Amino acid sequence: MGTLSHLDQHDEAANALEQAVTVLRPLVEHTPSAHLLDLADVLARLGGELAARGRPADALSATEEAVAIHRREMGNSFTHLAGLADALRLLSLRLSASDRRDQAVEAATEAVTVGWALAHHDPAAHLPALARNLAGRGRLMWCLGRLSEAETDLRRAVDVRRTAARHDPAGRQLPLAEALEDLAGVLGDLGRSQEARPAAEEATAIRRQALRQHPTHPPQPPRPPRPAAPPATAGPAPHRAPGPVDAVLVLETAVSVHRRLVEQNPAAHQPTLAVALFNLAQRHFSEGRPEEAVDRIGEAVELYRRLTRDDAGHLPTLAQALNAQGSVLYALKRYASALIPIEEAGQIHRGLARTDPDTYRAPLASSLGRIGLVLHDMGRVDRAQEILSEAAALRRLLPPSAPS
């Protein structure tokens, strides 16, 4: 009867969360900035409840959508960046429960990568989550029999838990005990019982101290000696209330995260690093820091240039980045330098317009307009007039609804 009651509770919770998702979706369409975070949080919680109901495929789908929302929005706020780390941790659990072990390790690794970036920015706020992500990956490695990797992660989790406990002695001691028990379990499986014993004894001492300080609280049981599998029904950690947002700092942190991800898997993450650099450059420029914008947009251009060597589908984005690079250099009155990327963008658009004029006639006209403007300011008036006349002729061929 107790088990049935437990399942009934999950049924009620899942039904309520599914209704919340239904309500939030149209709200997100109208005002995404106000409701996206709520939708991602509800989806992550729904994943845990669906997993508890024995619906692993639905649980995985809900968690994947939460990850996608946070990943798309992580350049806008630290709250989404922190949400991404937690959602990736949960995604790792769902993937592991579906026996997709390699993908589970990949998600857990990305969660750790994002966690390190956040903890570097604000240790007091994000060290506990980093420790949770390290411990989660360590326990996953333990389940998979990859004991050396598990030991590395769990030792780091213990170190981070110790640091977090110094920031918050009252609230972080029991998580430290859990990390020590995990580490002791892995060391025991490695046949290193002498090293395991001090960790286990320290964990026991922490639990005794907690019981003395809070004698009316029921004691938490020690961790099991070895996890059979990660708990697939875990839910998201509560979000911290967002504080004032420094947009540049958020974007710089997003760039830092993408750089680390590129080191692990260049093919998968170079496009998103390029986008993050492009966004950071735009923010630098809008805040009156054009020299920094030049550096970041230059790096984005080189990334897009490399991507186009393997996939010509990136050519339109390369042209957009080149035009942006030229525009920043033009704003700095470095006209000769600005002309180089703007002319290259024009050449790209000219080639694309030959094969698909309906799509690329307008971008070509825009690029030619930029070239003409720069040439005019360089004193090359006759050549500027030729280019601007060509741009005007192209615009006359555009439908009335096309952007000017």
CSV table of C-alpha atoms in Angstrom, one decimal:
chain,number,residue,atom,x,y,z
A,1,MET,CA,0.0,0.0,0.0
A,2,GLY,CA,2.9,2.3,0.7
A,3,THR,CA,4.3,1.8,-2.8
A,4,LEU,CA,1.0,2.5,-4.4
A,5,SER,CA,0.6,5.7,-2.4
A,6,HIS,CA,4.1,6.7,-3.5
A,7,LEU,CA,3.2,6.2,-7.1
A,8,ASP,CA,0.0,8.1,-6.7
A,9,GLN,CA,2.0,11.1,-5.4
A,10,HIS,CA,4.2,10.9,-8.5
A,11,ASP,CA,1.1,10.7,-10.7
A,12,GLU,CA,-0.4,13.8,-9.1
A,13,ALA,CA,2.9,15.7,-9.3
A,14,ALA,CA,3.4,14.7,-13.0
A,15,ASN,CA,-0.1,15.7,-13.9
A,16,ALA,CA,0.2,19.0,-12.3
A,17,LEU,CA,3.6,19.7,-14.0
A,18,GLU,CA,2.2,18.6,-17.4
A,19,GLN,CA,-0.6,21.1,-16.9
A,20,ALA,CA,1.9,23.8,-16.0
A,21,VAL,CA,3.9,23.1,-19.2
A,22,THR,CA,0.7,23.4,-21.2
A,23,VAL,CA,-0.1,26.8,-19.6
A,24,LEU,CA,3.5,28.1,-19.9
A,25,ARG,CA,4.0,27.3,-23.6
A,26,PRO,CA,1.7,30.0,-25.0
A,27,LEU,CA,3.0,32.5,-22.4
A,28,VAL,CA,6.6,31.8,-23.7
A,29,GLU,CA,5.5,32.5,-27.2
A,30,HIS,CA,4.2,36.0,-26.2
A,31,THR,CA,6.8,37.0,-23.6
A,32,PRO,CA,9.7,34.5,-23.6
A,33,SER,CA,12.0,36.5,-21.4
A,34,ALA,CA,9.4,36.4,-18.6
A,35,HIS,CA,8.6,32.7,-18.8
A,36,LEU,CA,11.4,30.6,-20.4
A,37,LEU,CA,13.2,30.0,-17.1
A,38,ASP,CA,9.9,28.8,-15.5
A,39,LEU,CA,9.2,26.5,-18.5
A,40,ALA,CA,12.7,25.0,-18.3
A,41,ASP,CA,12.5,24.5,-14.6
A,42,VAL,CA,9.1,22.8,-14.8
A,43,LEU,CA,10.3,20.5,-17.7
A,44,ALA,CA,13.3,19.4,-15.6
A,45,ARG,CA,11.1,18.6,-12.6
A,46,LEU,CA,8.6,16.9,-14.9
A,47,GLY,CA,11.4,14.7,-16.1
A,48,GLY,CA,12.0,13.4,-12.6
A,49,GLU,CA,8.4,12.7,-12.0
A,50,LEU,CA,8.0,10.9,-15.3
A,51,ALA,CA,11.0,8.8,-14.5
A,52,ALA,CA,9.5,7.8,-11.2
A,53,ARG,CA,6.3,6.8,-13.0
A,54,GLY,CA,8.3,4.4,-15.3
A,55,ARG,CA,8.1,6.6,-18.4
A,56,PRO,CA,11.8,6.9,-19.2
A,57,ALA,CA,11.4,8.1,-22.8
A,58,ASP,CA,9.0,10.9,-21.8
A,59,ALA,CA,11.3,11.8,-18.9
A,60,LEU,CA,14.3,12.0,-21.3
A,61,SER,CA,12.4,14.2,-23.8
A,62,ALA,CA,11.3,16.7,-21.1
A,63,THR,CA,14.9,16.9,-19.7
A,64,GLU,CA,16.3,17.4,-23.2
A,65,GLU,CA,14.0,20.3,-23.8
A,66,ALA,CA,15.0,21.9,-20.6
A,67,VAL,CA,18.7,21.5,-21.6
A,68,ALA,CA,17.9,23.0,-25.0
A,69,ILE,CA,16.2,26.1,-23.5
A,70,HIS,CA,19.0,26.8,-21.1
A,71,ARG,CA,21.6,26.2,-23.7
A,72,ARG,CA,19.9,28.7,-26.1
A,73,GLU,CA,19.5,31.3,-23.4
A,74,MET,CA,22.7,30.9,-21.4
A,75,GLY,CA,24.3,34.0,-23.0
A,76,ASN,CA,21.5,36.1,-21.5
A,77,SER,CA,21.9,35.4,-17.7
A,78,PHE,CA,23.8,33.4,-15.2
A,79,THR,CA,20.5,31.9,-14.0
A,80,HIS,CA,20.2,30.1,-17.4
A,81,LEU,CA,23.9,29.1,-17.3
A,82,ALA,CA,23.4,27.6,-13.8
A,83,GLY,CA,20.1,26.0,-15.0
A,84,LEU,CA,22.0,24.4,-17.9
A,85,ALA,CA,24.6,22.8,-15.6
A,86,ASP,CA,21.8,21.3,-13.4
A,87,ALA,CA,19.7,20.2,-16.4
A,88,LEU,CA,22.8,18.5,-18.0
A,89,ARG,CA,23.3,16.6,-14.7
A,90,LEU,CA,19.7,15.4,-14.8
A,91,LEU,CA,20.1,14.6,-18.5
A,92,SER,CA,23.1,12.4,-17.7
A,93,LEU,CA,20.9,10.5,-15.2
A,94,ARG,CA,18.1,10.0,-17.8
A,95,LEU,CA,20.5,8.8,-20.4
A,96,SER,CA,22.2,6.4,-18.0
A,97,ALA,CA,18.8,5.0,-17.1
A,98,SER,CA,18.2,4.4,-20.8
A,99,ASP,CA,21.5,2.6,-21.1
A,100,ARG,CA,23.0,5.4,-23.3
A,101,ARG,CA,26.2,5.4,-21.4
A,102,ASP,CA,28.5,7.3,-23.7
A,103,GLN,CA,25.9,10.1,-24.0
A,104,ALA,CA,25.4,10.1,-20.3
A,105,VAL,CA,29.1,10.7,-19.7
A,106,GLU,CA,29.2,13.4,-22.3
A,107,ALA,CA,26.3,15.3,-20.6
A,108,ALA,CA,27.9,14.8,-17.1
A,109,THR,CA,31.2,16.2,-18.5
A,110,GLU,CA,29.5,19.2,-20.0
A,111,ALA,CA,27.7,19.8,-16.6
A,112,VAL,CA,31.1,19.8,-14.9
A,113,THR,CA,32.6,22.2,-17.5
A,114,VAL,CA,29.8,24.7,-17.0
A,115,GLY,CA,30.0,24.3,-13.3
A,116,TRP,CA,33.8,25.2,-13.2
A,117,ALA,CA,33.1,28.3,-15.2
A,118,LEU,CA,30.3,29.4,-12.8
A,119,ALA,CA,32.3,28.6,-9.7
A,120,HIS,CA,35.2,30.7,-11.1
A,121,HIS,CA,32.9,33.6,-11.4
A,122,ASP,CA,31.2,33.3,-8.0
A,123,PRO,CA,32.6,30.5,-5.7
A,124,ALA,CA,30.2,31.1,-2.8
A,125,ALA,CA,27.1,30.8,-5.0
A,126,HIS,CA,28.2,27.9,-7.4
A,127,LEU,CA,30.7,25.7,-5.6
A,128,PRO,CA,27.9,23.4,-4.1
A,129,ALA,CA,26.5,22.8,-7.6
A,130,LEU,CA,29.9,22.1,-9.0
A,131,ALA,CA,30.5,19.6,-6.2
A,132,ARG,CA,27.2,18.0,-7.0
A,133,ASN,CA,28.1,17.7,-10.7
A,134,LEU,CA,31.5,16.3,-10.0
A,135,ALA,CA,30.0,13.7,-7.6
A,136,GLY,CA,27.4,12.9,-10.1
A,137,ARG,CA,29.9,12.2,-12.8
A,138,GLY,CA,32.1,10.3,-10.3
A,139,ARG,CA,29.2,8.0,-9.3
A,140,LEU,CA,28.4,7.4,-13.0
A,141,MET,CA,32.0,6.4,-13.6
A,142,TRP,CA,31.8,4.2,-10.6
A,143,CYS,CA,28.7,2.5,-12.0
A,144,LEU,CA,30.5,2.0,-15.3
A,145,GLY,CA,33.5,0.4,-13.6
A,146,ARG,CA,35.8,3.3,-14.6
A,147,LEU,CA,37.2,3.5,-11.1
A,148,SER,CA,40.3,5.7,-11.7
A,149,GLU,CA,38.1,8.4,-13.3
A,150,ALA,CA,35.6,8.0,-10.6
A,151,GLU,CA,38.3,8.5,-8.0
A,152,THR,CA,39.5,11.7,-9.7
A,153,ASP,CA,36.1,13.2,-9.8
A,154,LEU,CA,35.2,12.2,-6.2
A,155,ARG,CA,38.4,13.6,-4.8
A,156,ARG,CA,37.7,16.9,-6.6
A,157,ALA,CA,34.1,16.7,-5.2
A,158,VAL,CA,35.5,16.3,-1.7
A,159,ASP,CA,37.9,19.2,-2.2
A,160,VAL,CA,35.1,21.5,-3.5
A,161,ARG,CA,32.8,20.3,-0.7
A,162,ARG,CA,35.4,21.3,1.9
A,163,THR,CA,35.7,24.8,0.3
A,164,ALA,CA,31.9,25.2,0.2
A,165,ALA,CA,31.8,24.1,3.9
A,166,ARG,CA,34.1,26.9,4.8
A,167,HIS,CA,31.7,29.4,3.2
A,168,ASP,CA,28.7,27.8,4.9
A,169,PRO,CA,29.8,25.5,7.8
A,170,ALA,CA,26.2,24.8,9.0
A,171,GLY,CA,24.7,23.8,5.7
A,172,ARG,CA,27.5,22.0,3.9
A,173,GLN,CA,28.8,19.4,6.3
A,174,LEU,CA,26.5,16.5,5.4
A,175,PRO,CA,27.1,16.9,1.6
A,176,LEU,CA,30.8,16.7,2.5
A,177,ALA,CA,30.1,13.4,4.4
A,178,GLU,CA,28.3,12.0,1.3
A,179,ALA,CA,31.3,12.9,-0.9
A,180,LEU,CA,33.7,11.3,1.6
A,181,GLU,CA,31.6,8.1,1.7
A,182,ASP,CA,31.5,7.9,-2.1
A,183,LEU,CA,35.3,8.3,-2.2
A,184,ALA,CA,35.8,5.7,0.4
A,185,GLY,CA,33.6,3.3,-1.6
A,186,VAL,CA,35.6,3.8,-4.8
A,187,LEU,CA,38.9,3.4,-2.9
A,188,GLY,CA,37.6,0.2,-1.4
A,189,ASP,CA,36.7,-1.2,-4.9
A,190,LEU,CA,40.2,-0.3,-6.0
A,191,GLY,CA,41.6,-2.5,-3.2
A,192,ARG,CA,43.0,0.5,-1.3
A,193,SER,CA,41.3,0.0,2.0
A,194,GLN,CA,43.9,1.8,4.0
A,195,GLU,CA,43.2,5.0,2.1
A,196,ALA,CA,39.4,4.4,2.3
A,197,ARG,CA,39.4,4.1,6.0
A,198,PRO,CA,40.2,7.8,6.9
A,199,ALA,CA,37.6,9.1,4.5
A,200,ALA,CA,34.9,6.8,5.9
A,201,GLU,CA,35.9,7.7,9.5
A,202,GLU,CA,35.7,11.5,8.7
A,203,ALA,CA,32.3,11.0,7.2
A,204,THR,CA,31.1,9.1,10.3
A,205,ALA,CA,32.4,11.9,12.5
A,206,ILE,CA,30.6,14.6,10.5
A,207,ARG,CA,27.3,12.6,10.8
A,208,ARG,CA,27.8,12.2,14.6
A,209,GLN,CA,28.5,15.9,15.0
A,210,ALA,CA,25.3,16.8,12.9
A,211,LEU,CA,23.3,14.5,15.1
A,212,ARG,CA,24.6,16.1,18.3
A,213,GLN,CA,23.8,19.6,16.9
A,214,HIS,CA,20.3,18.6,15.7
A,215,PRO,CA,19.2,15.7,18.0
A,216,THR,CA,15.6,16.0,16.9
A,217,HIS,CA,16.4,15.6,13.2
A,218,PRO,CA,16.3,12.0,11.9
A,219,PRO,CA,19.8,11.0,10.9
A,220,GLN,CA,20.5,10.5,7.3
A,221,PRO,CA,21.8,7.0,6.4
A,222,PRO,CA,25.3,6.6,5.1
A,223,ARG,CA,25.7,6.3,1.3
A,224,PRO,CA,25.6,2.7,0.0
A,225,PRO,CA,29.0,1.1,-0.6
A,226,ARG,CA,28.5,1.1,-4.3
A,227,PRO,CA,25.7,2.6,-6.5
A,228,ALA,CA,23.9,0.1,-8.6
A,229,ALA,CA,22.9,2.9,-11.0
A,230,PRO,CA,22.5,6.7,-10.7
A,231,PRO,CA,19.0,7.7,-9.4
A,232,ALA,CA,17.0,8.5,-12.5
A,233,THR,CA,14.2,10.2,-10.6
A,234,ALA,CA,16.3,13.1,-9.3
A,235,GLY,CA,14.9,16.5,-9.8
A,236,PRO,CA,16.6,19.9,-10.4
A,237,ALA,CA,18.3,21.9,-7.8
A,238,PRO,CA,16.4,25.1,-6.7
A,239,HIS,CA,17.3,28.2,-8.6
A,240,ARG,CA,19.0,31.1,-6.8
A,241,ALA,CA,17.0,34.3,-7.1
A,242,PRO,CA,18.7,36.2,-9.9
A,243,GLY,CA,20.6,39.4,-8.9
A,244,PRO,CA,21.7,42.3,-11.1
A,245,VAL,CA,23.1,41.0,-14.4
A,246,ASP,CA,26.3,42.3,-16.0
A,247,ALA,CA,25.6,41.4,-19.6
A,248,VAL,CA,29.2,41.4,-20.7
A,249,LEU,CA,30.2,39.2,-17.8
A,250,VAL,CA,27.5,36.7,-18.7
A,251,LEU,CA,28.6,36.6,-22.3
A,252,GLU,CA,32.3,36.3,-21.3
A,253,THR,CA,31.4,33.3,-19.1
A,254,ALA,CA,29.4,31.8,-22.0
A,255,VAL,CA,32.5,32.2,-24.2
A,256,SER,CA,34.6,30.6,-21.6
A,257,VAL,CA,32.2,27.6,-21.3
A,258,HIS,CA,32.2,27.1,-25.1
A,259,ARG,CA,36.0,27.3,-25.3
A,260,ARG,CA,36.3,24.4,-22.8
A,261,LEU,CA,33.6,22.5,-24.8
A,262,VAL,CA,35.6,23.0,-28.0
A,263,GLU,CA,38.6,21.5,-26.4
A,264,GLN,CA,36.6,18.3,-25.7
A,265,ASN,CA,34.7,18.1,-29.0
A,266,PRO,CA,35.7,20.8,-31.6
A,267,ALA,CA,33.3,19.6,-34.4
A,268,ALA,CA,30.3,19.8,-32.1
A,269,HIS,CA,31.0,23.1,-30.3
A,270,GLN,CA,32.9,25.4,-32.7
A,271,PRO,CA,29.7,26.8,-34.3
A,272,THR,CA,28.3,27.7,-30.9
A,273,LEU,CA,31.6,29.3,-29.8
A,274,ALA,CA,31.6,31.4,-32.9
A,275,VAL,CA,28.0,32.6,-32.1
A,276,ALA,CA,29.0,33.3,-28.5
A,277,LEU,CA,32.0,35.4,-29.7
A,278,PHE,CA,29.8,37.2,-32.2
A,279,ASN,CA,27.3,38.1,-29.4
A,280,LEU,CA,30.1,39.2,-27.1
A,281,ALA,CA,31.5,41.4,-29.8
A,282,GLN,CA,28.2,43.1,-30.4
A,283,ARG,CA,27.8,43.8,-26.7
A,284,HIS,CA,31.3,45.2,-26.5
A,285,PHE,CA,30.5,47.5,-29.4
A,286,SER,CA,27.2,48.6,-28.0
A,287,GLU,CA,28.8,49.5,-24.7
A,288,GLY,CA,31.5,51.7,-26.4
A,289,ARG,CA,34.3,49.2,-26.3
A,290,PRO,CA,35.1,48.8,-30.0
A,291,GLU,CA,38.7,47.6,-29.7
A,292,GLU,CA,37.5,44.6,-27.7
A,293,ALA,CA,34.8,44.1,-30.2
A,294,VAL,CA,37.4,43.9,-33.0
A,295,ASP,CA,39.3,41.2,-31.2
A,296,ARG,CA,36.2,39.0,-30.5
A,297,ILE,CA,34.6,39.4,-34.0
A,298,GLY,CA,38.0,38.6,-35.6
A,299,GLU,CA,38.1,35.4,-33.7
A,300,ALA,CA,34.6,34.6,-34.7
A,301,VAL,CA,35.4,35.3,-38.3
A,302,GLU,CA,38.4,32.9,-38.2
A,303,LEU,CA,36.2,30.2,-36.7
A,304,TYR,CA,33.5,30.6,-39.4
A,305,ARG,CA,36.2,30.6,-42.0
A,306,ARG,CA,37.5,27.2,-40.7
A,307,LEU,CA,33.9,25.9,-40.6
A,308,THR,CA,33.2,26.8,-44.2
A,309,ARG,CA,36.1,24.6,-45.3
A,310,ASP,CA,34.2,21.5,-44.2
A,311,ASP,CA,30.6,22.8,-44.8
A,312,ALA,CA,29.7,25.5,-47.3
A,313,GLY,CA,26.5,26.0,-45.4
A,314,HIS,CA,28.4,28.3,-43.1
A,315,LEU,CA,29.2,30.8,-45.9
A,316,PRO,CA,26.2,33.1,-45.2
A,317,THR,CA,27.2,33.3,-41.5
A,318,LEU,CA,30.8,34.0,-42.4
A,319,ALA,CA,29.6,36.8,-44.7
A,320,GLN,CA,27.5,38.2,-41.8
A,321,ALA,CA,30.5,38.1,-39.5
A,322,LEU,CA,32.8,39.7,-42.0
A,323,ASN,CA,30.3,42.6,-42.5
A,324,ALA,CA,30.1,43.0,-38.7
A,325,GLN,CA,34.0,43.1,-38.5
A,326,GLY,CA,34.1,45.7,-41.3
A,327,SER,CA,31.4,47.8,-39.6
A,328,VAL,CA,33.4,47.9,-36.3
A,329,LEU,CA,36.6,48.8,-38.1
A,330,TYR,CA,34.7,51.5,-40.0
A,331,ALA,CA,33.4,52.9,-36.8
A,332,LEU,CA,37.0,53.2,-35.6
A,333,LYS,CA,37.7,55.1,-38.9
A,334,ARG,CA,40.1,52.4,-40.0
A,335,TYR,CA,38.7,52.5,-43.5
A,336,ALA,CA,41.4,50.5,-45.4
A,337,SER,CA,41.2,47.7,-42.8
A,338,ALA,CA,37.3,47.8,-42.9
A,339,LEU,CA,37.3,47.5,-46.7
A,340,ILE,CA,39.0,44.1,-46.6
A,341,PRO,CA,36.3,42.0,-44.7
A,342,ILE,CA,33.5,44.0,-46.3
A,343,GLU,CA,34.7,43.2,-49.8
A,344,GLU,CA,35.2,39.5,-48.9
A,345,ALA,CA,31.6,39.5,-47.6
A,346,GLY,CA,30.5,41.0,-50.9
A,347,GLN,CA,32.3,38.3,-52.9
A,348,ILE,CA,30.6,35.6,-50.8
A,349,HIS,CA,27.2,37.1,-51.4
A,350,ARG,CA,27.9,37.5,-55.1
A,351,GLY,CA,28.7,33.8,-55.4
A,352,LEU,CA,25.7,32.8,-53.4
A,353,ALA,CA,23.4,35.1,-55.5
A,354,ARG,CA,24.5,33.3,-58.6
A,355,THR,CA,23.1,30.0,-57.4
A,356,ASP,CA,20.2,31.4,-55.4
A,357,PRO,CA,19.3,34.9,-56.5
A,358,ASP,CA,15.9,35.1,-54.7
A,359,THR,CA,17.6,34.5,-51.4
A,360,TYR,CA,20.9,36.3,-51.7
A,361,ARG,CA,20.1,39.3,-54.0
A,362,ALA,CA,19.2,41.5,-51.0
A,363,PRO,CA,22.3,40.5,-48.9
A,364,LEU,CA,24.4,41.2,-51.9
A,365,ALA,CA,22.9,44.6,-52.4
A,366,SER,CA,23.5,45.4,-48.7
A,367,SER,CA,27.1,44.3,-48.9
A,368,LEU,CA,27.6,46.4,-52.0
A,369,GLY,CA,26.1,49.4,-50.2
A,370,ARG,CA,28.7,49.0,-47.4
A,371,ILE,CA,31.5,48.7,-49.9
A,372,GLY,CA,30.4,51.9,-51.6
A,373,LEU,CA,30.2,53.8,-48.3
A,374,VAL,CA,33.7,52.8,-47.3
A,375,LEU,CA,35.2,53.6,-50.7
A,376,HIS,CA,33.5,57.0,-50.6
A,377,ASP,CA,35.0,57.8,-47.2
A,378,MET,CA,38.4,56.7,-48.5
A,379,GLY,CA,38.1,59.3,-51.3
A,380,ARG,CA,37.6,56.8,-54.1
A,381,VAL,CA,34.4,58.5,-55.2
A,382,ASP,CA,34.2,57.2,-58.8
A,383,ARG,CA,34.5,53.5,-57.8
A,384,ALA,CA,32.1,54.1,-54.9
A,385,GLN,CA,29.5,55.4,-57.3
A,386,GLU,CA,29.9,52.4,-59.5
A,387,ILE,CA,29.3,50.0,-56.6
A,388,LEU,CA,26.4,52.0,-55.2
A,389,SER,CA,24.8,52.1,-58.7
A,390,GLU,CA,25.0,48.3,-58.8
A,391,ALA,CA,23.5,48.0,-55.3
A,392,ALA,CA,20.6,50.3,-56.4
A,393,ALA,CA,19.9,48.2,-59.5
A,394,LEU,CA,19.7,45.1,-57.4
A,395,ARG,CA,17.3,46.7,-55.0
A,396,ARG,CA,15.0,47.6,-57.8
A,397,LEU,CA,14.7,43.9,-58.5
A,398,LEU,CA,13.6,43.1,-54.9
A,399,PRO,CA,9.9,42.6,-54.0
A,400,PRO,CA,8.3,45.5,-52.0
A,401,SER,CA,8.3,43.4,-48.8
A,402,ALA,CA,12.1,42.8,-48.9
A,403,PRO,CA,14.2,44.7,-46.3
A,404,SER,CA,15.9,47.8,-47.6
